[in-house]
mmCIF file of C-alpha atoms and ligand atoms in Angstrom:
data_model
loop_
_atom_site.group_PDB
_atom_site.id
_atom_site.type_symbol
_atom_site.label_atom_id
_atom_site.label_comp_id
_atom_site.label_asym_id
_atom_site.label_seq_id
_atom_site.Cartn_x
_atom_site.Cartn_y
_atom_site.Cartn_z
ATOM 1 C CA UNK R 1 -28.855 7.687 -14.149
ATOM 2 C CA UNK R 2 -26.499 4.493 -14.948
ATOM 3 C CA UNK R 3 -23.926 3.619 -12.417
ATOM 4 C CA UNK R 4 -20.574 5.398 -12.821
ATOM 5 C CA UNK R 5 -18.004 2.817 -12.283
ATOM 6 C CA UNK R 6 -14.055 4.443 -11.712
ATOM 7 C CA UNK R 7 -10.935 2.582 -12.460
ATOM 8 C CA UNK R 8 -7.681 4.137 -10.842
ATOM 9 C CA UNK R 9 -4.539 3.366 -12.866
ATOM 10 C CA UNK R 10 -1.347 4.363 -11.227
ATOM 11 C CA UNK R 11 1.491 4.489 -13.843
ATOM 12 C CA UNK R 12 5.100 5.029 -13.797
ATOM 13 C CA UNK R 13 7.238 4.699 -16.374
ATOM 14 C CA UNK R 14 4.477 2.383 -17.938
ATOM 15 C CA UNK R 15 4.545 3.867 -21.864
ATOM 16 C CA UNK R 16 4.780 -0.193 -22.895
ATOM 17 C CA UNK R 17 1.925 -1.561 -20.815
ATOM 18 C CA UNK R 18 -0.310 1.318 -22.086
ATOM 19 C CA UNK R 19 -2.307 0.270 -25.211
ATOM 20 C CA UNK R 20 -2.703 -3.510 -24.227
ATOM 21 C CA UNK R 21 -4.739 -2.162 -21.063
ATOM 22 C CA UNK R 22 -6.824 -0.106 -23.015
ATOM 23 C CA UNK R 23 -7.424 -2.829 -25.427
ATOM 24 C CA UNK R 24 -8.159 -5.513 -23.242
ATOM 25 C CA UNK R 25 -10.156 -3.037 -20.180
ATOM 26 C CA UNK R 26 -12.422 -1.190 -22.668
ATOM 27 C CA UNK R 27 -14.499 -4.641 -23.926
ATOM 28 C CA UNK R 28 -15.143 -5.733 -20.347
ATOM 29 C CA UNK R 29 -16.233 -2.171 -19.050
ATOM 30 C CA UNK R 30 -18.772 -1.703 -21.718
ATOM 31 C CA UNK R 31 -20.217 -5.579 -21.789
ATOM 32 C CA UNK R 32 -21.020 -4.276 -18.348
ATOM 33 C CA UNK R 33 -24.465 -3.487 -18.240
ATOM 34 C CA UNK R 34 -26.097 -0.497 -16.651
ATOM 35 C CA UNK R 35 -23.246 1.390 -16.352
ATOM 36 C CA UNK R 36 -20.713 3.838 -17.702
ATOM 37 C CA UNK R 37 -17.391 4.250 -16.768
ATOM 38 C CA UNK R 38 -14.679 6.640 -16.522
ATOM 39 C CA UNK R 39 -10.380 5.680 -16.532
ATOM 40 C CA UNK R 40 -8.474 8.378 -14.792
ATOM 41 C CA UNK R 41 -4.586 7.592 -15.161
ATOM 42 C CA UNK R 42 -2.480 8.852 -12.933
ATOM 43 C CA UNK R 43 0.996 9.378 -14.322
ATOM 44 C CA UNK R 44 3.246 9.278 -11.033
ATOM 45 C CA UNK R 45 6.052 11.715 -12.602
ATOM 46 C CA UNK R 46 7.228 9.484 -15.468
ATOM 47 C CA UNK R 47 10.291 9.856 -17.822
ATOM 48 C CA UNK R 48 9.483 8.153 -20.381
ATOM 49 C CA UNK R 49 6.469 9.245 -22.755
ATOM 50 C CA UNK R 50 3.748 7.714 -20.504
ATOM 51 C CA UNK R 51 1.847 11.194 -20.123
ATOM 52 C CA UNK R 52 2.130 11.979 -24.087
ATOM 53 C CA UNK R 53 0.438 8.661 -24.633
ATOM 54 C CA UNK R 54 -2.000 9.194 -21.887
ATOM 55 C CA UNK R 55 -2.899 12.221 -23.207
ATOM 56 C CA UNK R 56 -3.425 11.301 -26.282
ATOM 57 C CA UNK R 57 -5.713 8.742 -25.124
ATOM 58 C CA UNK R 58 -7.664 11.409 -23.452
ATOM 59 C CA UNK R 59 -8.290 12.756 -26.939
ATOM 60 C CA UNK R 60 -9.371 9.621 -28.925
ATOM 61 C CA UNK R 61 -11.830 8.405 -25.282
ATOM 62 C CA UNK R 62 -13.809 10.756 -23.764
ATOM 63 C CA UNK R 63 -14.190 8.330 -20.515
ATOM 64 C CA UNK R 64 -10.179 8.471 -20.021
ATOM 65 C CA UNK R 65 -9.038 11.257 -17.722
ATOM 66 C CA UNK R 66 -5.302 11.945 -17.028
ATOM 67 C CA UNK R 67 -4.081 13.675 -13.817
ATOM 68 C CA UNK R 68 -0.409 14.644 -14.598
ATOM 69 C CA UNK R 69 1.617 15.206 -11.028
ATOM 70 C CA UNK R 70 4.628 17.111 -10.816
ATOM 71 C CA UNK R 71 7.005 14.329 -9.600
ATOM 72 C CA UNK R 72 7.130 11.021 -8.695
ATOM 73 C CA UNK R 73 5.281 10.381 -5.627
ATOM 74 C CA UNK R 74 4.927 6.742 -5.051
ATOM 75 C CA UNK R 75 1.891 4.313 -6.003
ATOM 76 C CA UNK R 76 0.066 5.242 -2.473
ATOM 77 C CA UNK R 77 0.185 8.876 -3.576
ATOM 78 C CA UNK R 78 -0.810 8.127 -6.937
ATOM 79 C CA UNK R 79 -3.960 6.046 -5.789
ATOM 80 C CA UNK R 80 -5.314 8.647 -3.309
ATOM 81 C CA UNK R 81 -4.729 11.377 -6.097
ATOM 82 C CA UNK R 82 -7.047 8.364 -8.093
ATOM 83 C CA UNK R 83 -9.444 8.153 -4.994
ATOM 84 C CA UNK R 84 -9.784 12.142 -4.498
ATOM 85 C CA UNK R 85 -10.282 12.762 -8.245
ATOM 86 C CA UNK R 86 -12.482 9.608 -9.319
ATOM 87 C CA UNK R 87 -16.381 10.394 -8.943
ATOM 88 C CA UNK R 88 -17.889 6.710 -9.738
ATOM 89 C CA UNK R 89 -20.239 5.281 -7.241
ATOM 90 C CA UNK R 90 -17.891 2.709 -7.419
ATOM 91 C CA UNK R 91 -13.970 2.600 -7.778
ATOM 92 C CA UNK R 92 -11.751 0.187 -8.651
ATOM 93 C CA UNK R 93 -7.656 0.719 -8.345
ATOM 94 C CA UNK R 94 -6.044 -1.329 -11.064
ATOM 95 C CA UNK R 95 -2.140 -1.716 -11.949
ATOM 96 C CA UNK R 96 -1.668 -1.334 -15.618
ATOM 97 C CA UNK R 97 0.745 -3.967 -16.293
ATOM 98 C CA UNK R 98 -2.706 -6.424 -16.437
ATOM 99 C CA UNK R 99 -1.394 -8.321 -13.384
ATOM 100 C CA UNK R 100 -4.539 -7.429 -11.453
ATOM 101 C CA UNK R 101 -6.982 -8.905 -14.085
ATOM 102 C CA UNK R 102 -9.750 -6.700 -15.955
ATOM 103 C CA UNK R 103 -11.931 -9.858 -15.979
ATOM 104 C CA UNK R 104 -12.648 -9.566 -12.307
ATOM 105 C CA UNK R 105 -14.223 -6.488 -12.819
ATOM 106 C CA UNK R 106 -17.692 -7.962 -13.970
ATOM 107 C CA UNK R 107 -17.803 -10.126 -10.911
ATOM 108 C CA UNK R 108 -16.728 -7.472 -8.474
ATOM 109 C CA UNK R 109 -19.150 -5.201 -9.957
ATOM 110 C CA UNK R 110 -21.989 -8.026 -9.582
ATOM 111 C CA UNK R 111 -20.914 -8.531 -5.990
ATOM 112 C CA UNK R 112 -21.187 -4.647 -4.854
ATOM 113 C CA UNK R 113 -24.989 -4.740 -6.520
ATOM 114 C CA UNK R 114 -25.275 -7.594 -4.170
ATOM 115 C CA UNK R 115 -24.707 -5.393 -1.536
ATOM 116 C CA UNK R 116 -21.021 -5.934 -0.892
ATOM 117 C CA UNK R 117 -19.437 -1.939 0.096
ATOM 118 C CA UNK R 118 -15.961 -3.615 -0.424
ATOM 119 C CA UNK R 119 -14.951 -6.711 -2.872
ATOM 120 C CA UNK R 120 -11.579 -7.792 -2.637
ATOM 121 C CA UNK R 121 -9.320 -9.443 -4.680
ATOM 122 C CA UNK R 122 -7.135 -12.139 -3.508
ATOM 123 C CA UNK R 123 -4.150 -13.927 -5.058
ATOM 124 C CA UNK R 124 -4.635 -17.466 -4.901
ATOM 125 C CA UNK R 125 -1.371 -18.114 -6.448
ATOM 126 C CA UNK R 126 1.617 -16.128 -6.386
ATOM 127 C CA UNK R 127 4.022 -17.793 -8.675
ATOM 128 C CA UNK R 128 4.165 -14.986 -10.844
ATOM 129 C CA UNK R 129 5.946 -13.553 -8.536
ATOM 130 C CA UNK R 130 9.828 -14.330 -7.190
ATOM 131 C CA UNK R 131 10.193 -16.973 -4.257
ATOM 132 C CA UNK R 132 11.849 -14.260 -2.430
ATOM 133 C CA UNK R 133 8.983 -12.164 -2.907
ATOM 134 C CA UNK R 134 6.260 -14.835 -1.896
ATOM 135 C CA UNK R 135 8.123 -15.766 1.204
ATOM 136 C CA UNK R 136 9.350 -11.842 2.598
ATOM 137 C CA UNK R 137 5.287 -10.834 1.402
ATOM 138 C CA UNK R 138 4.037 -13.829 3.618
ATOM 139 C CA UNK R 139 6.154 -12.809 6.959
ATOM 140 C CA UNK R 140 5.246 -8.808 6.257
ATOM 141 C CA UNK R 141 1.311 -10.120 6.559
ATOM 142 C CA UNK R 142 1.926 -12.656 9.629
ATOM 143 C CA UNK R 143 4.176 -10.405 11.610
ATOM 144 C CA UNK R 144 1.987 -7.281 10.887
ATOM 145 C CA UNK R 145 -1.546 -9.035 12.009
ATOM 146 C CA UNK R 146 0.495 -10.769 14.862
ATOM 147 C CA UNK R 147 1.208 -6.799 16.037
ATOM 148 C CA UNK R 148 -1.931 -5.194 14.824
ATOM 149 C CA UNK R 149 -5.814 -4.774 15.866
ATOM 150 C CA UNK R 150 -6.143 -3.792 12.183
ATOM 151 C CA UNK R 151 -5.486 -7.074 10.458
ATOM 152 C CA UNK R 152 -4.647 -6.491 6.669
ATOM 153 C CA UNK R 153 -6.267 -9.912 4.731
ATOM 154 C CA UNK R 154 -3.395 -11.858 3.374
ATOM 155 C CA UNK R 155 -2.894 -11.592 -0.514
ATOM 156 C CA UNK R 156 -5.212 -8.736 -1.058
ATOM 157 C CA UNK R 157 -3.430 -5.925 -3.137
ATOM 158 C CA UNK R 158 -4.743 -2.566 -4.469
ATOM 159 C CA UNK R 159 -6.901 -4.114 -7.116
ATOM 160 C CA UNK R 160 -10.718 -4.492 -5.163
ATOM 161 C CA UNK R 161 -13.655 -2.782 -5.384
ATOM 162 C CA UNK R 162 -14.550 -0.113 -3.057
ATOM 163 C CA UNK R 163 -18.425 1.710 -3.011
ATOM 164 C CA UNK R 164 -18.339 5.532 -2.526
ATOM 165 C CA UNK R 165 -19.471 5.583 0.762
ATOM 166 C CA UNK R 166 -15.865 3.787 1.633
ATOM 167 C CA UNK R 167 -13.863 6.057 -1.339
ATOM 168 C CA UNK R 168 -15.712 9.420 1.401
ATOM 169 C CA UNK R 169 -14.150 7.485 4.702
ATOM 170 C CA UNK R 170 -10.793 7.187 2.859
ATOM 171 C CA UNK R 171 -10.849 10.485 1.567
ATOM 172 C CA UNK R 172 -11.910 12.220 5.512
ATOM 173 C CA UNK R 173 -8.459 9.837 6.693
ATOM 174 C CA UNK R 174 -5.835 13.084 7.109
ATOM 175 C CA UNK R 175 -2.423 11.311 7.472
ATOM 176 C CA UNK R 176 0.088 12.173 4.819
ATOM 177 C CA UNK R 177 2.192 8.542 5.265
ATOM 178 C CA UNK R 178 -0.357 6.098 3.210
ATOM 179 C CA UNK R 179 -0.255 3.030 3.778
ATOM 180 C CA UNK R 180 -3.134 2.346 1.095
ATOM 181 C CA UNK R 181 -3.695 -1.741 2.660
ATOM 182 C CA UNK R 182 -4.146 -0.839 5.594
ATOM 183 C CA UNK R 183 -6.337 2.217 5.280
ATOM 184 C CA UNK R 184 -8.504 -0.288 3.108
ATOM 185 C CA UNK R 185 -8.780 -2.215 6.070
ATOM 186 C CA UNK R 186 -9.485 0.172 8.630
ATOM 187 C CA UNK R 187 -11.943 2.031 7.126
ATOM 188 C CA UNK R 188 -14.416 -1.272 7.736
ATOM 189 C CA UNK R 189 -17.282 -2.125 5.919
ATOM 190 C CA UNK R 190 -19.248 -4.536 4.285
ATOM 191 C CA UNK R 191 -16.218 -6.632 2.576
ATOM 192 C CA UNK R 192 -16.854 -9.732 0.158
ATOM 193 C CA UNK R 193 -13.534 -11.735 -1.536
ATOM 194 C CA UNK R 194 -13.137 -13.578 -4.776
ATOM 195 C CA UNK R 195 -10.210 -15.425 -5.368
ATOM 196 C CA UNK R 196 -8.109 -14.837 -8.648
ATOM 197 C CA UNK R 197 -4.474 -16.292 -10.130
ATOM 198 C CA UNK R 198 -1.792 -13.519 -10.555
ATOM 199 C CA UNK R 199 -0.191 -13.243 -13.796
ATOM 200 C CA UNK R 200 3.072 -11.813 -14.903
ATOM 201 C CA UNK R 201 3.831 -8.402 -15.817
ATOM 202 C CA UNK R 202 2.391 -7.841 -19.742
ATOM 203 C CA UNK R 203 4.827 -5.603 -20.263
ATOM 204 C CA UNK R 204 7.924 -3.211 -18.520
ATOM 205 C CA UNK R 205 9.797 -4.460 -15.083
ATOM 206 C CA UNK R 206 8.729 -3.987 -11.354
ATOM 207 C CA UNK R 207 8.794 -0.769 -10.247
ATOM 208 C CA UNK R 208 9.355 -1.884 -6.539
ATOM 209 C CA UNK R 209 13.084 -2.390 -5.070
ATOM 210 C CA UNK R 210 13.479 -5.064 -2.459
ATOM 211 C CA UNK R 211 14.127 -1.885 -0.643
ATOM 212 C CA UNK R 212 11.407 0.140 -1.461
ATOM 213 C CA UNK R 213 8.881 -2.649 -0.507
ATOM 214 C CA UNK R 214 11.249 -2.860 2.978
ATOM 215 C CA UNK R 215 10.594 0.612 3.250
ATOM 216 C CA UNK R 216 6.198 0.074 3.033
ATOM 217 C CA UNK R 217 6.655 -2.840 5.319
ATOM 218 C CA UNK R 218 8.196 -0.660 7.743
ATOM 219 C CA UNK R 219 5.329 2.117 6.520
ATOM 220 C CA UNK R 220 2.423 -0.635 7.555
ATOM 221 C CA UNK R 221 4.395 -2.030 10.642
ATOM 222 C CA UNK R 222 4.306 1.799 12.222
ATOM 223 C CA UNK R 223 1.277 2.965 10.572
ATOM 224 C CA UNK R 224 -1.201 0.528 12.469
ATOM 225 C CA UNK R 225 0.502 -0.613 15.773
ATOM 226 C CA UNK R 226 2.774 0.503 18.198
ATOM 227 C CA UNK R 227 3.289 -2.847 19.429
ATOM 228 C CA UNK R 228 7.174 -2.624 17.938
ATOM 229 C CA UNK R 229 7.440 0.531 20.398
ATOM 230 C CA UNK R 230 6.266 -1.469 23.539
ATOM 231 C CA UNK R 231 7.991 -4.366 22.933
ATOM 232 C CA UNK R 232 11.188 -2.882 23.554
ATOM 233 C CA UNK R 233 9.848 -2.337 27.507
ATOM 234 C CA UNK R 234 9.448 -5.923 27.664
ATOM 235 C CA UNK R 235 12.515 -7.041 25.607
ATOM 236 C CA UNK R 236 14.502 -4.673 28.089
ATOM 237 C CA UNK R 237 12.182 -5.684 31.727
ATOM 238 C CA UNK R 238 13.041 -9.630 30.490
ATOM 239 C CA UNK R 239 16.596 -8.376 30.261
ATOM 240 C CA UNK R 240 16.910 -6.755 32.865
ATOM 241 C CA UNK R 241 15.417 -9.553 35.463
ATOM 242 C CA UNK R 242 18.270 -12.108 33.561
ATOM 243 C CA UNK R 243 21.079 -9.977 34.186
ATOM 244 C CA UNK R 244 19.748 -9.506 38.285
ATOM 245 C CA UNK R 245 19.446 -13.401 38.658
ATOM 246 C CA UNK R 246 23.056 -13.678 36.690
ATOM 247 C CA UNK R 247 24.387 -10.964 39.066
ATOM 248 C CA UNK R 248 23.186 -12.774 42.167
ATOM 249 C CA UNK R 249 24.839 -16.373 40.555
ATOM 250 C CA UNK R 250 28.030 -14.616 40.393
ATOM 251 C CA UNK R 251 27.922 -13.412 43.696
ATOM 252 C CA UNK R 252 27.350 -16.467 44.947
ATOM 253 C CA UNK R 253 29.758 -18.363 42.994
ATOM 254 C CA UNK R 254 32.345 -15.618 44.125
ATOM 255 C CA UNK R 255 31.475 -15.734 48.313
ATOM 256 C CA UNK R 256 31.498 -19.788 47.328
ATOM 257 C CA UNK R 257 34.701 -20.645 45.557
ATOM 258 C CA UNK R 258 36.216 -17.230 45.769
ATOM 259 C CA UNK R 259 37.312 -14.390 42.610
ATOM 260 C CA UNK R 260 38.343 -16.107 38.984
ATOM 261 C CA UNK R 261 39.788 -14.254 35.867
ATOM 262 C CA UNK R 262 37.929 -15.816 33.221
ATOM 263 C CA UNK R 263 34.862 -14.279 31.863
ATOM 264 C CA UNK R 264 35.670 -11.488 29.442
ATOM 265 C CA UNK R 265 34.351 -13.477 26.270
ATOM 266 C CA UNK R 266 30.505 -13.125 27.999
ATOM 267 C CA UNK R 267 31.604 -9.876 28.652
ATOM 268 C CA UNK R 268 32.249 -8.701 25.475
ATOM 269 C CA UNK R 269 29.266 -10.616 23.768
ATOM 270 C CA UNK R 270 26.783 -9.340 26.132
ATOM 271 C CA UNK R 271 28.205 -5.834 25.486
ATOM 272 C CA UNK R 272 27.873 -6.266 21.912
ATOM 273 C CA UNK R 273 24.476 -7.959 22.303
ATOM 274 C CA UNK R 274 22.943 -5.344 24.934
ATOM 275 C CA UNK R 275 24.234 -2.218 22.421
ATOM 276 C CA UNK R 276 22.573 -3.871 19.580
ATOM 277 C CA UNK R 277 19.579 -3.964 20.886
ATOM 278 C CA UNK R 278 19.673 -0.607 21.664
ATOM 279 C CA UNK R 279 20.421 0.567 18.395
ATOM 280 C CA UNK R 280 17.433 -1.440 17.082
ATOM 281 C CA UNK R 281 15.345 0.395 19.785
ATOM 282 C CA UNK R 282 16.482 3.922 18.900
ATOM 283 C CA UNK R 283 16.247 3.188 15.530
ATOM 284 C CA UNK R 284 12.525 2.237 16.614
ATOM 285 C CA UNK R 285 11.971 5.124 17.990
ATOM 286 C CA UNK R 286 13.331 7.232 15.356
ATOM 287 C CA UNK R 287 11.091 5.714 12.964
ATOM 288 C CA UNK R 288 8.307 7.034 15.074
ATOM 289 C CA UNK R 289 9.293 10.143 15.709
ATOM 290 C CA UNK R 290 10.027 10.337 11.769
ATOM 291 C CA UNK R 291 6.142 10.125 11.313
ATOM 292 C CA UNK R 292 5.434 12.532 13.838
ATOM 293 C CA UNK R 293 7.754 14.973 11.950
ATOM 294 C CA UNK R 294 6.471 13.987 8.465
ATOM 295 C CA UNK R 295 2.339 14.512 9.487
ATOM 296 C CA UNK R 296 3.920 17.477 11.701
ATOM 297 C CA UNK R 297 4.737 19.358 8.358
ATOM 298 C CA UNK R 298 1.649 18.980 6.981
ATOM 299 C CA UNK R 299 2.779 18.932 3.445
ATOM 300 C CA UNK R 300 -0.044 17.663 0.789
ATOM 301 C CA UNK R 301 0.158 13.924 -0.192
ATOM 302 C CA UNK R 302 0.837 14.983 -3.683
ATOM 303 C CA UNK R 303 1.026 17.924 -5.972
ATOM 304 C CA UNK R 304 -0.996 17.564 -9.233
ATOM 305 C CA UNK R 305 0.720 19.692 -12.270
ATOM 306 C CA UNK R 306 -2.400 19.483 -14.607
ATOM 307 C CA UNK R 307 -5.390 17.411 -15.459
ATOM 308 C CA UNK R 308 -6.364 16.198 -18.726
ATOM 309 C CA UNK R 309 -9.749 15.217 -20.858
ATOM 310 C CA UNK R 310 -11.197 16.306 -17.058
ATOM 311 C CA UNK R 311 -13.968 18.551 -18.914
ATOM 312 C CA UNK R 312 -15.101 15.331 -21.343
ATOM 313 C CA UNK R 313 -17.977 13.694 -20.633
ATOM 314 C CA UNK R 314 -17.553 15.192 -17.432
ATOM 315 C CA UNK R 315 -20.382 15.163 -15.562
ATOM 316 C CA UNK R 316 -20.478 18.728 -13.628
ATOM 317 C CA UNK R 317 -23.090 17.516 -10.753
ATOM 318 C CA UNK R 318 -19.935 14.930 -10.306
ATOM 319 C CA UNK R 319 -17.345 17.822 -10.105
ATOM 320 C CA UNK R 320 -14.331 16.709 -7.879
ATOM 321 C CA UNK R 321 -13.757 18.663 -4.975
ATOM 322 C CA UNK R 322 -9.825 19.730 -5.173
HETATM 323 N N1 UDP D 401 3.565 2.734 -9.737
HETATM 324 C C1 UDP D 401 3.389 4.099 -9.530
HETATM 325 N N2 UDP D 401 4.380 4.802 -8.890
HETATM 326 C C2 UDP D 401 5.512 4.211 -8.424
HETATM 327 C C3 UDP D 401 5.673 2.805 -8.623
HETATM 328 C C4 UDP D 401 4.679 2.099 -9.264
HETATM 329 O O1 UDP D 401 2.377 4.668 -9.937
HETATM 330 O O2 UDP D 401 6.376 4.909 -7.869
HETATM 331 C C5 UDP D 401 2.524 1.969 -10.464
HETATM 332 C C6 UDP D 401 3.007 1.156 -11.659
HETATM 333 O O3 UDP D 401 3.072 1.944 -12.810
HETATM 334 C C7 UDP D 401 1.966 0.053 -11.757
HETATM 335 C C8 UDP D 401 1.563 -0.162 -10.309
HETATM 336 O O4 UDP D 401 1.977 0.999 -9.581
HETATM 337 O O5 UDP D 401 0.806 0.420 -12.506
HETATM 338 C C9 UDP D 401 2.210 -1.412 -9.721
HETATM 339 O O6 UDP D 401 3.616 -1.376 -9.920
HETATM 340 P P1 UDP D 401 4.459 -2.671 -10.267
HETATM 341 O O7 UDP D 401 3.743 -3.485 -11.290
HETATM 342 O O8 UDP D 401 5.821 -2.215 -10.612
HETATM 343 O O9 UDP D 401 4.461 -3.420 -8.873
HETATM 344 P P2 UDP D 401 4.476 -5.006 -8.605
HETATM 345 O O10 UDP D 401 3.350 -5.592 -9.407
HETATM 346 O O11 UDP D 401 5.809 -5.466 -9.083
HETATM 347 O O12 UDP D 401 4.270 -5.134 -7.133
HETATM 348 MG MG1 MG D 402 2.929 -5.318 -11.365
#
């Protein structure tokens, strides 16, 4: 039996990116020898008519699958939706917007034959994207290996290669936060990188706020350490020994050259200082606790409304298990 290779396409409001994927993806998946392939789009709740194309799609190729979810999730939903659906031996997320590019594919593939369980892909240059971007991506990676035993490699994104055996560890992972990097990177394995330039978006705008990616770099920060937790004890011990030695000074100076007025600007700056940091500390904690709650409820990572073109060329000893 060929190899079944799996590409996961997340896609969001992504109705003008659609047929310049297909066009340029389908020529390099079948010059692929030994192989066939299967698409499955995920469409991640979008308004605009994303899942009519799709479907369509589904109609004219037999190798394009559509999983339809009921709202918008987020892309980390929308690729383990990809993961838990796809049934290639090996599976490849993929952005539609052709900023990951298709023409990786053949050498990722030829790298897994090689033996390689996980091939990643990593953006030599960035200038696609903003400065702003570059520079707040760079600190996220530094501060997060810095805090972490899991260390996420530097300008790897979604787009890589994974075997099945790694798609079954991801898939056995229970937590309902994703932080799809660094799952990638815990999960282990045999890992091989190739080195590609990012391009701009082919069509549509960035679906990611400055505040929604604040909001996964928090995600990853809390997901794989709990270094920011701890750090607080020694923030607050360090503090704690200054203000004793700064007690005793004053003392001194007091018994020495006897009681003075001045003082109430320190005052009032280490007030404001010391309740800072406690905000930032509760906040901390909150942020924790806010997982616990969230995995507490044990809601499923996403809801899937219906599936499409599942029963073409659908191989039924390949039948996914949801
Ligand atoms: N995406 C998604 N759900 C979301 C946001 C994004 O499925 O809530 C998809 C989007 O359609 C695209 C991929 O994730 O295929 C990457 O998004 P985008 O290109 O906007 O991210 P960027 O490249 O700017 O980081
Ligand atoms: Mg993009």
């Amino acid at each position: 039996m060929p190899q079944l290779i799996s590409l996961i396409v997340p896609c969001y409001n992504e109705s003008s990116a659609i047929d310049l994927f297909v066009a340029t993806v389908t020529p390099i998946l079948d010059a692929i020898a030994d192989t066939s392939w299967e698409v499955i789009y995920v469409d991640d709740g979008s308004r605009d008519d994303t899942l009519e194309k799709l479907i369509a799609l589904t109609q004219k190729m037999p190798s394009s699958r559509v999983v339809e979810l009921s709202r918008n999730f987020g892309k980390e939903a929308a690729l383990t939706v990809g993961l838990d659906v796809s049934q290639g031996d090996a599976v490849i997320p993929i952005d539609i917007d052709l900023q990951d590019p298709p023409e990786l594919i053949a050498d990722m593939v030829a790298a897994w034959r090689e033996g390689a369980e996980i091939v990643n892909a990593r953006r030599v240059d960035r200038m696609s994207d903003s400065l702003l971007k570059r520079k707040t991506a760079s600190g996220f990676y530094k501060i997060h290996n810095a805090l972490s035993r899991i260390k996420i490699p530097e300008n790897v994104g979604d787009f890589r290669l994974m075997d099945r055996c790694v798609v079954n560890a991801l898939k056995s992972l229970p937590e309902r936060q994703r932080f799809m990097k660094g799952l990638f990177a815990w999960v282990g394995f045999r890992t091989v990188t190739i080195d590609y330039t990012r391009m701009t978006r082919s069509a549509g705008s960035s679906k990611f706020s400055a505040f929604s990616l604040f909001n996964l770099a928090m995600e990853g920060f809390t997901s794989f350490s709990s270094a920011p937790l701890r750090i607080w004890t020694l923030i607050g011990g360090c503090g704690a020994f200054a203000a004793m030695i700064y007690g005793f000074l004053i003392l001194l100076r007091t018994l020495i050259l006897g009681n003075s007025v001045p003082g109430y600007p320190s005052l009032f700056v280490a007030i404001i200082f010391f309740g800072s940091v406690q905000l930032i500390s509760v906040g901390l904690l909150g942020e924790y606790i806010g997982r616990i709650y969230m995995e507490a409820k044990c809601r499923p990572i996403y809801i899937i409304r219906k599936m499409h073109g599942m029963q073409n060329g659908c191989d039924p000893e390949r039948e996914p298990e949801i």
